[in-house]
Every structure is written in structure tokens, then in C-alpha cells.
Short mmCIF file of C-alpha atoms in Angstrom, two decimals:
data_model
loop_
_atom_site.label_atom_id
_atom_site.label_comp_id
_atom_site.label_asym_id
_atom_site.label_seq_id
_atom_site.Cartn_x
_atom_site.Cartn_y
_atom_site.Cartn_z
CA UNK A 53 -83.92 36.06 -44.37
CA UNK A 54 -83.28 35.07 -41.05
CA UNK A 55 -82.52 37.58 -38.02
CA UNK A 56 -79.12 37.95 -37.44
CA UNK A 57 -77.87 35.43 -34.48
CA UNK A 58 -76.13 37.71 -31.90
CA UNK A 59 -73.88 36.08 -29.90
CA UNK A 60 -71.48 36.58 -26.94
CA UNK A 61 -68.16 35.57 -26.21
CA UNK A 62 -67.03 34.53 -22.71
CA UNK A 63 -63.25 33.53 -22.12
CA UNK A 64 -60.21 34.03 -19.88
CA UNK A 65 -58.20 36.95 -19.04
CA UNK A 66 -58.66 38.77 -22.21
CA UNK A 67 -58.94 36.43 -24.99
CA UNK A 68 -62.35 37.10 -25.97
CA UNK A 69 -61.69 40.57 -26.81
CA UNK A 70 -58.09 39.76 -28.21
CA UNK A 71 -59.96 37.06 -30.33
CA UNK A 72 -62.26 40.13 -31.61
CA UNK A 73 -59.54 42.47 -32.80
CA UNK A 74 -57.91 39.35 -34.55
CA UNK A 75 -60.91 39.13 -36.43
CA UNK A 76 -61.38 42.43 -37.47
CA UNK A 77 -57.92 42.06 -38.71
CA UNK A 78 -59.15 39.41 -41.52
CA UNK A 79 -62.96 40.83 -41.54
CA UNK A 80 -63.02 44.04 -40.73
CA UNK A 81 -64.78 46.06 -37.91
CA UNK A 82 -67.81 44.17 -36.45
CA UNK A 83 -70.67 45.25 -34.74
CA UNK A 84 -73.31 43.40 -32.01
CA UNK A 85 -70.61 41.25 -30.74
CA UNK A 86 -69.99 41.36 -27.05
CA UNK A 87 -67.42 39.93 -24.96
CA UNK A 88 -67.06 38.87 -21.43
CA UNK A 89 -64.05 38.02 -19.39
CA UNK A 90 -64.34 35.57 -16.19
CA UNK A 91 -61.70 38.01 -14.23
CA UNK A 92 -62.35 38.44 -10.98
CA UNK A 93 -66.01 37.18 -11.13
CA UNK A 94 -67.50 34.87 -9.14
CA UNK A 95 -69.68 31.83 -10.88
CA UNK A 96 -73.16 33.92 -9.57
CA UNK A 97 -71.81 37.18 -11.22
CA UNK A 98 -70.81 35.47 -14.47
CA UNK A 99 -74.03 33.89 -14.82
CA UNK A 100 -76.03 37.17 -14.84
CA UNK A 101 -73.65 39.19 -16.45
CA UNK A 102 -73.96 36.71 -19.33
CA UNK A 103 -77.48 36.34 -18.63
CA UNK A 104 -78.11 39.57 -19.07
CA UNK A 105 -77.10 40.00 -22.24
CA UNK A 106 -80.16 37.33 -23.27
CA UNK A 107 -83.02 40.09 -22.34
CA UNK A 108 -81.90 41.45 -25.71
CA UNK A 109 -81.61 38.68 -27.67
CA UNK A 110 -85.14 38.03 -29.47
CA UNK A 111 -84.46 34.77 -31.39
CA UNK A 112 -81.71 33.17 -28.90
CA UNK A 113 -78.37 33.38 -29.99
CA UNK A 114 -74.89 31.54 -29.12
CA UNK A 115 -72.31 31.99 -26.13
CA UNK A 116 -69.40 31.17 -27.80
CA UNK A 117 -66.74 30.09 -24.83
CA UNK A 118 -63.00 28.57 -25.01
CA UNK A 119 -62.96 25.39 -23.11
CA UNK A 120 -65.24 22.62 -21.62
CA UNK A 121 -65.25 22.52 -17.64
CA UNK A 122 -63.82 25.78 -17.50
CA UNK A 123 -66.00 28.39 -15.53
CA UNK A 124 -66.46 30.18 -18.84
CA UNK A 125 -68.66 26.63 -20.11
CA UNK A 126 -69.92 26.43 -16.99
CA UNK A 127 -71.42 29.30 -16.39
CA UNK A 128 -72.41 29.37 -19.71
CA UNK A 129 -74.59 26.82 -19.47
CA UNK A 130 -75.86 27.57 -16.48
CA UNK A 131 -77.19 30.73 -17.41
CA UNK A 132 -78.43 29.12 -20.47
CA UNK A 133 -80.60 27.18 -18.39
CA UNK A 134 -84.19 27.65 -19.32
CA UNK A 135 -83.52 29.48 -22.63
CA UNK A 136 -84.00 26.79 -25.01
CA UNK A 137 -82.93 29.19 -27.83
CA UNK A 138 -79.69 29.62 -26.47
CA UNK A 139 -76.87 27.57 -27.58
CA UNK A 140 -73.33 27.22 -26.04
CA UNK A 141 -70.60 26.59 -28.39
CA UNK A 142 -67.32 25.58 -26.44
CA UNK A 143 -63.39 25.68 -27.98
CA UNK A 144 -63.53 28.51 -29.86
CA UNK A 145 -60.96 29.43 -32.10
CA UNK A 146 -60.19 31.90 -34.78
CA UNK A 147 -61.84 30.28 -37.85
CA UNK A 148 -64.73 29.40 -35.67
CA UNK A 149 -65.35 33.13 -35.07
CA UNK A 150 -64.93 34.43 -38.54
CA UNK A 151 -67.23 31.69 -40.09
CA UNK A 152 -69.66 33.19 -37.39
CA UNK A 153 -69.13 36.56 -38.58
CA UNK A 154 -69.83 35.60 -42.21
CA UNK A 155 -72.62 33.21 -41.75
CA UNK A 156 -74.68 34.93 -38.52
CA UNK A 157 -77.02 36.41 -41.32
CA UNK A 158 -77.94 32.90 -42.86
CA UNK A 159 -78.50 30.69 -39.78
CA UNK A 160 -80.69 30.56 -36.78
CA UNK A 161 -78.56 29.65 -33.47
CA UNK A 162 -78.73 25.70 -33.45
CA UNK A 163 -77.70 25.59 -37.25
CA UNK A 164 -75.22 28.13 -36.63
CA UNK A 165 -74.16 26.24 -33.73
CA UNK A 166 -73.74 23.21 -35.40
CA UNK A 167 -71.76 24.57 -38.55
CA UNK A 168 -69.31 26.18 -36.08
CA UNK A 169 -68.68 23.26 -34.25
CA UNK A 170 -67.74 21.09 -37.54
CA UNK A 171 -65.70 24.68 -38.34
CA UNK A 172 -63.56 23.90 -35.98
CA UNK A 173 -62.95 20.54 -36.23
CA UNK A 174 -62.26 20.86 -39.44
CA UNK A 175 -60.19 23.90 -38.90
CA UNK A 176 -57.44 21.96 -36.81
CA UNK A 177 -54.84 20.25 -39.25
CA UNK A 178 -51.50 18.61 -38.57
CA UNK A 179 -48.40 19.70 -41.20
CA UNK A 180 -45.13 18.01 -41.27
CA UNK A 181 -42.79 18.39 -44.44
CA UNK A 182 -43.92 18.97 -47.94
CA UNK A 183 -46.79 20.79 -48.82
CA UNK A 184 -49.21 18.57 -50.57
CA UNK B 80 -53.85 6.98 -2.31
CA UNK B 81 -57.43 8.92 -2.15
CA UNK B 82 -57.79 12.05 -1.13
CA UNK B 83 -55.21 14.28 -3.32
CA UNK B 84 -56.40 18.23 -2.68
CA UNK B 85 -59.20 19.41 -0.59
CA UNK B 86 -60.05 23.03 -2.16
CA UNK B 87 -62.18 26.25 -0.97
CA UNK B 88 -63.18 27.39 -4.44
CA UNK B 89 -66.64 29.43 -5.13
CA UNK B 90 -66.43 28.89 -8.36
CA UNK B 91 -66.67 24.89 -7.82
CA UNK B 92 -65.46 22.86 -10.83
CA UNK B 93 -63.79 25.25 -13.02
CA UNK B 94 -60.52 25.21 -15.24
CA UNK B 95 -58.11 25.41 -12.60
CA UNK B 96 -59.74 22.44 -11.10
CA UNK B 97 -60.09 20.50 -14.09
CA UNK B 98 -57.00 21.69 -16.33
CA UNK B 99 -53.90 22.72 -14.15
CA UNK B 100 -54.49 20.67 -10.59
CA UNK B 101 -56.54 17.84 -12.92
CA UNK B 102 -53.54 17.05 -14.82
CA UNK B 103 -50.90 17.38 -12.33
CA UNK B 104 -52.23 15.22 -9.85
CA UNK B 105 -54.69 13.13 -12.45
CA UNK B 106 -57.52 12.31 -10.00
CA UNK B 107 -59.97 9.33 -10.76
CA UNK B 108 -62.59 10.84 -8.47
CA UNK B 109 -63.59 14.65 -7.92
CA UNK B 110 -66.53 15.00 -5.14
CA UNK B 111 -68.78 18.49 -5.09
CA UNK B 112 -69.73 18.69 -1.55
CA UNK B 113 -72.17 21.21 -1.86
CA UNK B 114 -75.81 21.17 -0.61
CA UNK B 115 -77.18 23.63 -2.95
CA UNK B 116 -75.89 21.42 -5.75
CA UNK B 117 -76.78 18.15 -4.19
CA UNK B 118 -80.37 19.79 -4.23
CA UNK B 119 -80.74 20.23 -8.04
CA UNK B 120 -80.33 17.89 -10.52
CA UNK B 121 -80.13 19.74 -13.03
CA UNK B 122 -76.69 21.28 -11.48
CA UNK B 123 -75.83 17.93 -10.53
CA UNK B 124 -75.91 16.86 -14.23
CA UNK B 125 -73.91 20.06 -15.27
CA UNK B 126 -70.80 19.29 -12.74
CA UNK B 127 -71.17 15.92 -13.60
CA UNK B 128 -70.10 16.65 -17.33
CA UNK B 129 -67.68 19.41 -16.61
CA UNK B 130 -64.31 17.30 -16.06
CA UNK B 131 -64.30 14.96 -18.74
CA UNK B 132 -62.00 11.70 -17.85
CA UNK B 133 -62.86 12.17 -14.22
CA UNK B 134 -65.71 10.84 -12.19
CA UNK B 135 -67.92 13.12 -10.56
CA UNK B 136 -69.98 12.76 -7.42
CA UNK B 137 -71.92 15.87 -6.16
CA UNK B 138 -73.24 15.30 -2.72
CA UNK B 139 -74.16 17.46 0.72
CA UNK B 140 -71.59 18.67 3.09
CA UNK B 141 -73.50 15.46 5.53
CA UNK B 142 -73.13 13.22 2.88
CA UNK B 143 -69.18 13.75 1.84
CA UNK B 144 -68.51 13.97 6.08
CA UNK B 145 -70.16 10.13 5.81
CA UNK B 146 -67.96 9.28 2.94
CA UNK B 147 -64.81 10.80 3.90
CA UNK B 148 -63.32 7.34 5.43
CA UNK B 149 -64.28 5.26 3.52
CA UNK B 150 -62.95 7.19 0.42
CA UNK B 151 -59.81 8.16 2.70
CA UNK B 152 -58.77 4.38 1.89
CA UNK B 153 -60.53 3.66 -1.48
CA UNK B 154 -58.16 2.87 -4.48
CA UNK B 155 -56.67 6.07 -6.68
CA UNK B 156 -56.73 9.41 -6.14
CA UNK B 157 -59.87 12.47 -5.07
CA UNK B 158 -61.01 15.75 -5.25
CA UNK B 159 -62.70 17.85 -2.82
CA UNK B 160 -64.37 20.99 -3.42
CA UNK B 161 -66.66 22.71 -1.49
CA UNK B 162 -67.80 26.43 -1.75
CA UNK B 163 -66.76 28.23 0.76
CA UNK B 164 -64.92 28.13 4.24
CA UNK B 165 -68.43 28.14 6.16
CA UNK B 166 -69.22 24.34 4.50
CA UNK B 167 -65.42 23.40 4.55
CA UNK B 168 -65.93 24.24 8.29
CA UNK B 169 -69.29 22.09 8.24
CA UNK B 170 -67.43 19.22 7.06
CA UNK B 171 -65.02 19.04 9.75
CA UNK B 172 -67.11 19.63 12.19
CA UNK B 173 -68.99 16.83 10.57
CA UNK B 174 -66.53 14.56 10.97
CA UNK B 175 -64.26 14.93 8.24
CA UNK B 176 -60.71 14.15 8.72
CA UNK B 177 -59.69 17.15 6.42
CA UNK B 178 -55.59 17.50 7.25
CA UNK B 179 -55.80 20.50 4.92
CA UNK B 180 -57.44 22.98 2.69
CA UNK B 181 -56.30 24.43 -0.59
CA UNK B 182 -57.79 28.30 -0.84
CA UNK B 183 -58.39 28.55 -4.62
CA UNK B 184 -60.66 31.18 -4.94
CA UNK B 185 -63.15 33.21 -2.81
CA UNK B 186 -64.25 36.12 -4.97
CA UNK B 187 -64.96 39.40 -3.90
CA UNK B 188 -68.79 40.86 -2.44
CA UNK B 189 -69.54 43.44 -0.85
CA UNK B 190 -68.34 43.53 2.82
CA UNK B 191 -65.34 41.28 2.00
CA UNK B 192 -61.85 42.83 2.16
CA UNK B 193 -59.17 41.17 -0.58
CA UNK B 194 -56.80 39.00 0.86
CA UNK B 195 -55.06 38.33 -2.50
CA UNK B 196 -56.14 38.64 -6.26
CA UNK B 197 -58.33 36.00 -5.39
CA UNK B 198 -59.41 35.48 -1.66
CA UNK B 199 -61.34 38.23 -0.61
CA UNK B 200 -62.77 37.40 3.51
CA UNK B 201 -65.19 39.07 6.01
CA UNK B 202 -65.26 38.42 9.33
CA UNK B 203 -67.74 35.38 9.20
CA UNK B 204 -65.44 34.14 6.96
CA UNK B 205 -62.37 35.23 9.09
CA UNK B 206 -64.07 33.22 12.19
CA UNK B 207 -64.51 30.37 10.47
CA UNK B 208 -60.77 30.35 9.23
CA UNK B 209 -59.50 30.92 13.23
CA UNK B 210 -61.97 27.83 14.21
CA UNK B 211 -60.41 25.52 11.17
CA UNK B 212 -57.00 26.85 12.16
CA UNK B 213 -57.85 26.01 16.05
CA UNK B 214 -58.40 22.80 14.98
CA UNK B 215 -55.44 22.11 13.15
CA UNK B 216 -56.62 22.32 9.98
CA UNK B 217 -53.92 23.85 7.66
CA UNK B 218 -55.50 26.71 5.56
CA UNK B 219 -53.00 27.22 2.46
CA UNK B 220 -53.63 29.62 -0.35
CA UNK B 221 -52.78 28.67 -4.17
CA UNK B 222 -55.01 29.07 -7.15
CA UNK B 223 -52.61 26.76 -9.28
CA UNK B 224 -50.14 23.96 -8.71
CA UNK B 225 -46.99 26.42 -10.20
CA UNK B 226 -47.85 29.10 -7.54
CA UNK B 227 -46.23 29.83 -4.42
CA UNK B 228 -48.04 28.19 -1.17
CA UNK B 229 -49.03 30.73 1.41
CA UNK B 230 -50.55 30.39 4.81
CA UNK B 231 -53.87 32.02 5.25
CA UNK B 232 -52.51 33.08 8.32
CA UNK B 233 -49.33 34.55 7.50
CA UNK B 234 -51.32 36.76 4.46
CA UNK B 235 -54.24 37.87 6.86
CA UNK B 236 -53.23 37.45 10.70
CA UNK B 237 -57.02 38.71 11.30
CA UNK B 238 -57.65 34.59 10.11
CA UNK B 239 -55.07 33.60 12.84
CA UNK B 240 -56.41 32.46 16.23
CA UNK B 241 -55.13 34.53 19.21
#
């Protein structure tokens, strides 16, 4: 069995800690997930507050952020640098975070990663009229 | 057309950059001048990915003060952002042109007093604004295209030359 893949969540205002209690709304409470707002932080603070949170993390894990270029990605990555086991998943949304919470036990962080990513693709759907 | 904002922001490319003021003015060029960026390729290849649709140059504070001209009258639109107000001074005093900067953001450390939620100054800073100013550069503070414009002088007369 594989460790479980911690992660982090680093968003706007306070999305990534609204995000969390919409989760535990569907999955119930959850433990060893952090969360990280950009308010009020400049980029050199964001990158070692998220940085920090890597000195724990054995096996790597995932930032999970909301949106590429914002300073959430950016610093992301940055941080990231030099911690190959470290993967940053960008446009995270709801089902994204709840296959995380279900699957973090069975995957390492770059299969995770990847199975989040097609998560969310998958997870955005168009309806117009009639059910089918 | 060129040169469409010219923005103070520590943060450098970021979503207000690349979300609100990208898609209101829809610029084909944004240029980092930043020499701590310039330096490092590997940050170089980050901002150079982080507005997608846009073309990104990251060069020094020299460099951009070369370029500014002959971007000034290339065809569609630029962004400028550099750091902070000591390397938007650099630039002018380089040579720049600049009519104008846009204060985005200049986040709080210790020894700077807050301005706004999102300029925070200290004197260096402060002397740097009163030498832009002195020079006619316009100092205006907005984080996002739907917010008010302020002077940087009318929110912190300590910025204002005597």
C-alpha cells in the first residue's frame, strides 16, 4: 500500500478552505489537508509558506491550485522547484478534490496527479434540454 | 498601439495581470523587466508559460530601457511589469519614456507602512515615488481595471514632492 499523498491547496481569497468544507459536505471530515490563501502575501512569502509545508512531506505530494498564471500556479511552481516529487495540479474544482480524497491512499503523487487532471476534464459537461 | 499599461506589481505576472487587465486590454506582448529574472532561466521559463495566448519576454531593467522605443512603435499592444518602484525608477532613469505607472501591488514587509490593501511604502520607496513624480511620471494606484484610479499622491502626500 502506498503512503498516503498529502497535498496542499493554494487559491484566492478563501476558496481553498471554502472548497474544503464543500467537500466534507459529500465526504465527510478530512484530515492532513492544508490550505493556503494568496491574501495579502507577497510572491517570496507564498513560496515559503507553501514550501514549508514540503519539510513534512516524505514521498512528495501535490499543490493543488485554481488557475494557470495566477500567483497561486506561480508560486506553486516555484516553490516546487527542486522537489522532483512534488507535483502541481492547476484548475481545481470540486470533483477534482473529492476524487483526491478517495484515491490519495492508492496513488503516489504523479499518478495521482495525472488521474486528477483527466478528473476534471472529464468532470466539466455541457446540458441543454432533455436529459439523455 | 504598443505600450498598453506599465505596472509596479511584486508579485510580477499573476492573475490580475493575466486574467482581469489581460482580457480587457488583450495585449500581444507582456515584457518582465526584472534583472533577477532575466538572471535565471529557469524563472525565465516559468513567466514565460504563465500567460497563455500572450508572448512573453523577460529581460533586465537595461535591456527593456533599450527596447522601450522601438516597442513604443511596434505593431499591437504591451505589457510592462517590473517589481518594484526602485527598478520602475531605474528604467526611467534609463531612458524609458514611461508616461505612467499602474501601482498594482506592493505587499507589505517589515518597515513599510500600508498605503492601501495593497501598497504598503517606506521611505526608500516614498523617495523614489517623489523622484518619478518630479519627473512627471504619473504614479496611479489600481489593482484591477473595474477599480477606482487614485493618485499615489493624493493617498500618501509623504510620496508627493514638496
Amino acid at each position: 500500500m502506498n503512503p498516503r499523498t498529502p497535498a496542499l491547496l493554494v487559491m484566492h481569497s478563501d476558496l481553498a478552505a471554502a472548497l474544503m468544507r464543500a467537500a466534507e459536505k459529500v465526504y465527510g471530515a478530512v484530515e492532513d489537508v492544508e490550505v493556503l490563501s494568496n491574501e495579502g502575501l507577497s510572491r517570496e512569502e507564498m513560496e515559503q509558506a507553501i514550501a514549508r509545508r514540503f519539510e513534512t512531506w516524505r514521498d512528495g505530494g501535490l499543490v493543488l491550485t485554481d488557475f494557470w498564471g495566477g500567483s497561486c500556479h506561480i508560486c506553486g511552481v516555484a516553490a516546487a522547484r527542486g522537489h522532483g516529487d512534488v507535483v502541481v495540479v492547476t484548475g481545481l474544482n470540486l470533483p477534482m478534490l473529492l476524487d483526491y480524497l478517495h484515491n490519495r491512499d492508492e496513488y503516489g503523487p504523479l499518478a495521482l496527479a495525472d488521474r486528477l487532471m483527466r478528473k476534471g476534464r472529464d468532470s466539466v459537461r455541457l446540458h441543454h434540454g432533455q436529459p439523455s | 498601439m504598443s505600450w498598453l499599461l506599465q505596472r509596479i506589481d511584486d508579485r510580477l505576472i499573476h492573475g490580475q495581470v493575466v486574467v482581469a487587465w489581460g482580457q480587457r486590454l488583450h495585449p500581444d506582448r507582456l515584457w518582465v523587466a526584472d534583472d533577477g529574472a532575466a538572471a535565471d532561466p529557469w524563472e525565465r521559463d516559468l513567466l514565460a508559460v504563465a500567460a497563455p495566448g500572450i508572448e512573453v519576454r523577460v529581460v533586465s531593467v537595461a535591456a527593456m530601457a533599450a527596447a522601450w522605443a522601438e516597442e513604443n512603435l511596434a505593431a499591437g499592444g504591451a505589457f510592462l511589469i517590473v517589481r518594484d518602484l526602485a527598478a520602475a525608477l531605474a528604467l526611467v532613469e534609463a531612458g524609458a519614456a514611461v508616461a505612467r505607472f499602474n501601482l498594482g501591488g506592493l505587499h507589505y514587509a517589515p518597515g513599510k507602512s500600508k498605503v492601501n490593501e495593497y501598497i504598503y511604502l517606506d521611505e526608500a520607496d516614498r523617495a523614489r515615488a517623489r523622484a518619478l513624480l518630479a519627473r512627471s511620471v504619473a504614479l496611479e494606484v489600481q489593482d484591477v481595471p473595474g477599480a477606482r484610479v487614485e493618485s499615489l499622491a493624493a493617498l500618501d502626500p509623504e510620496s508627493a514632492p514638496a
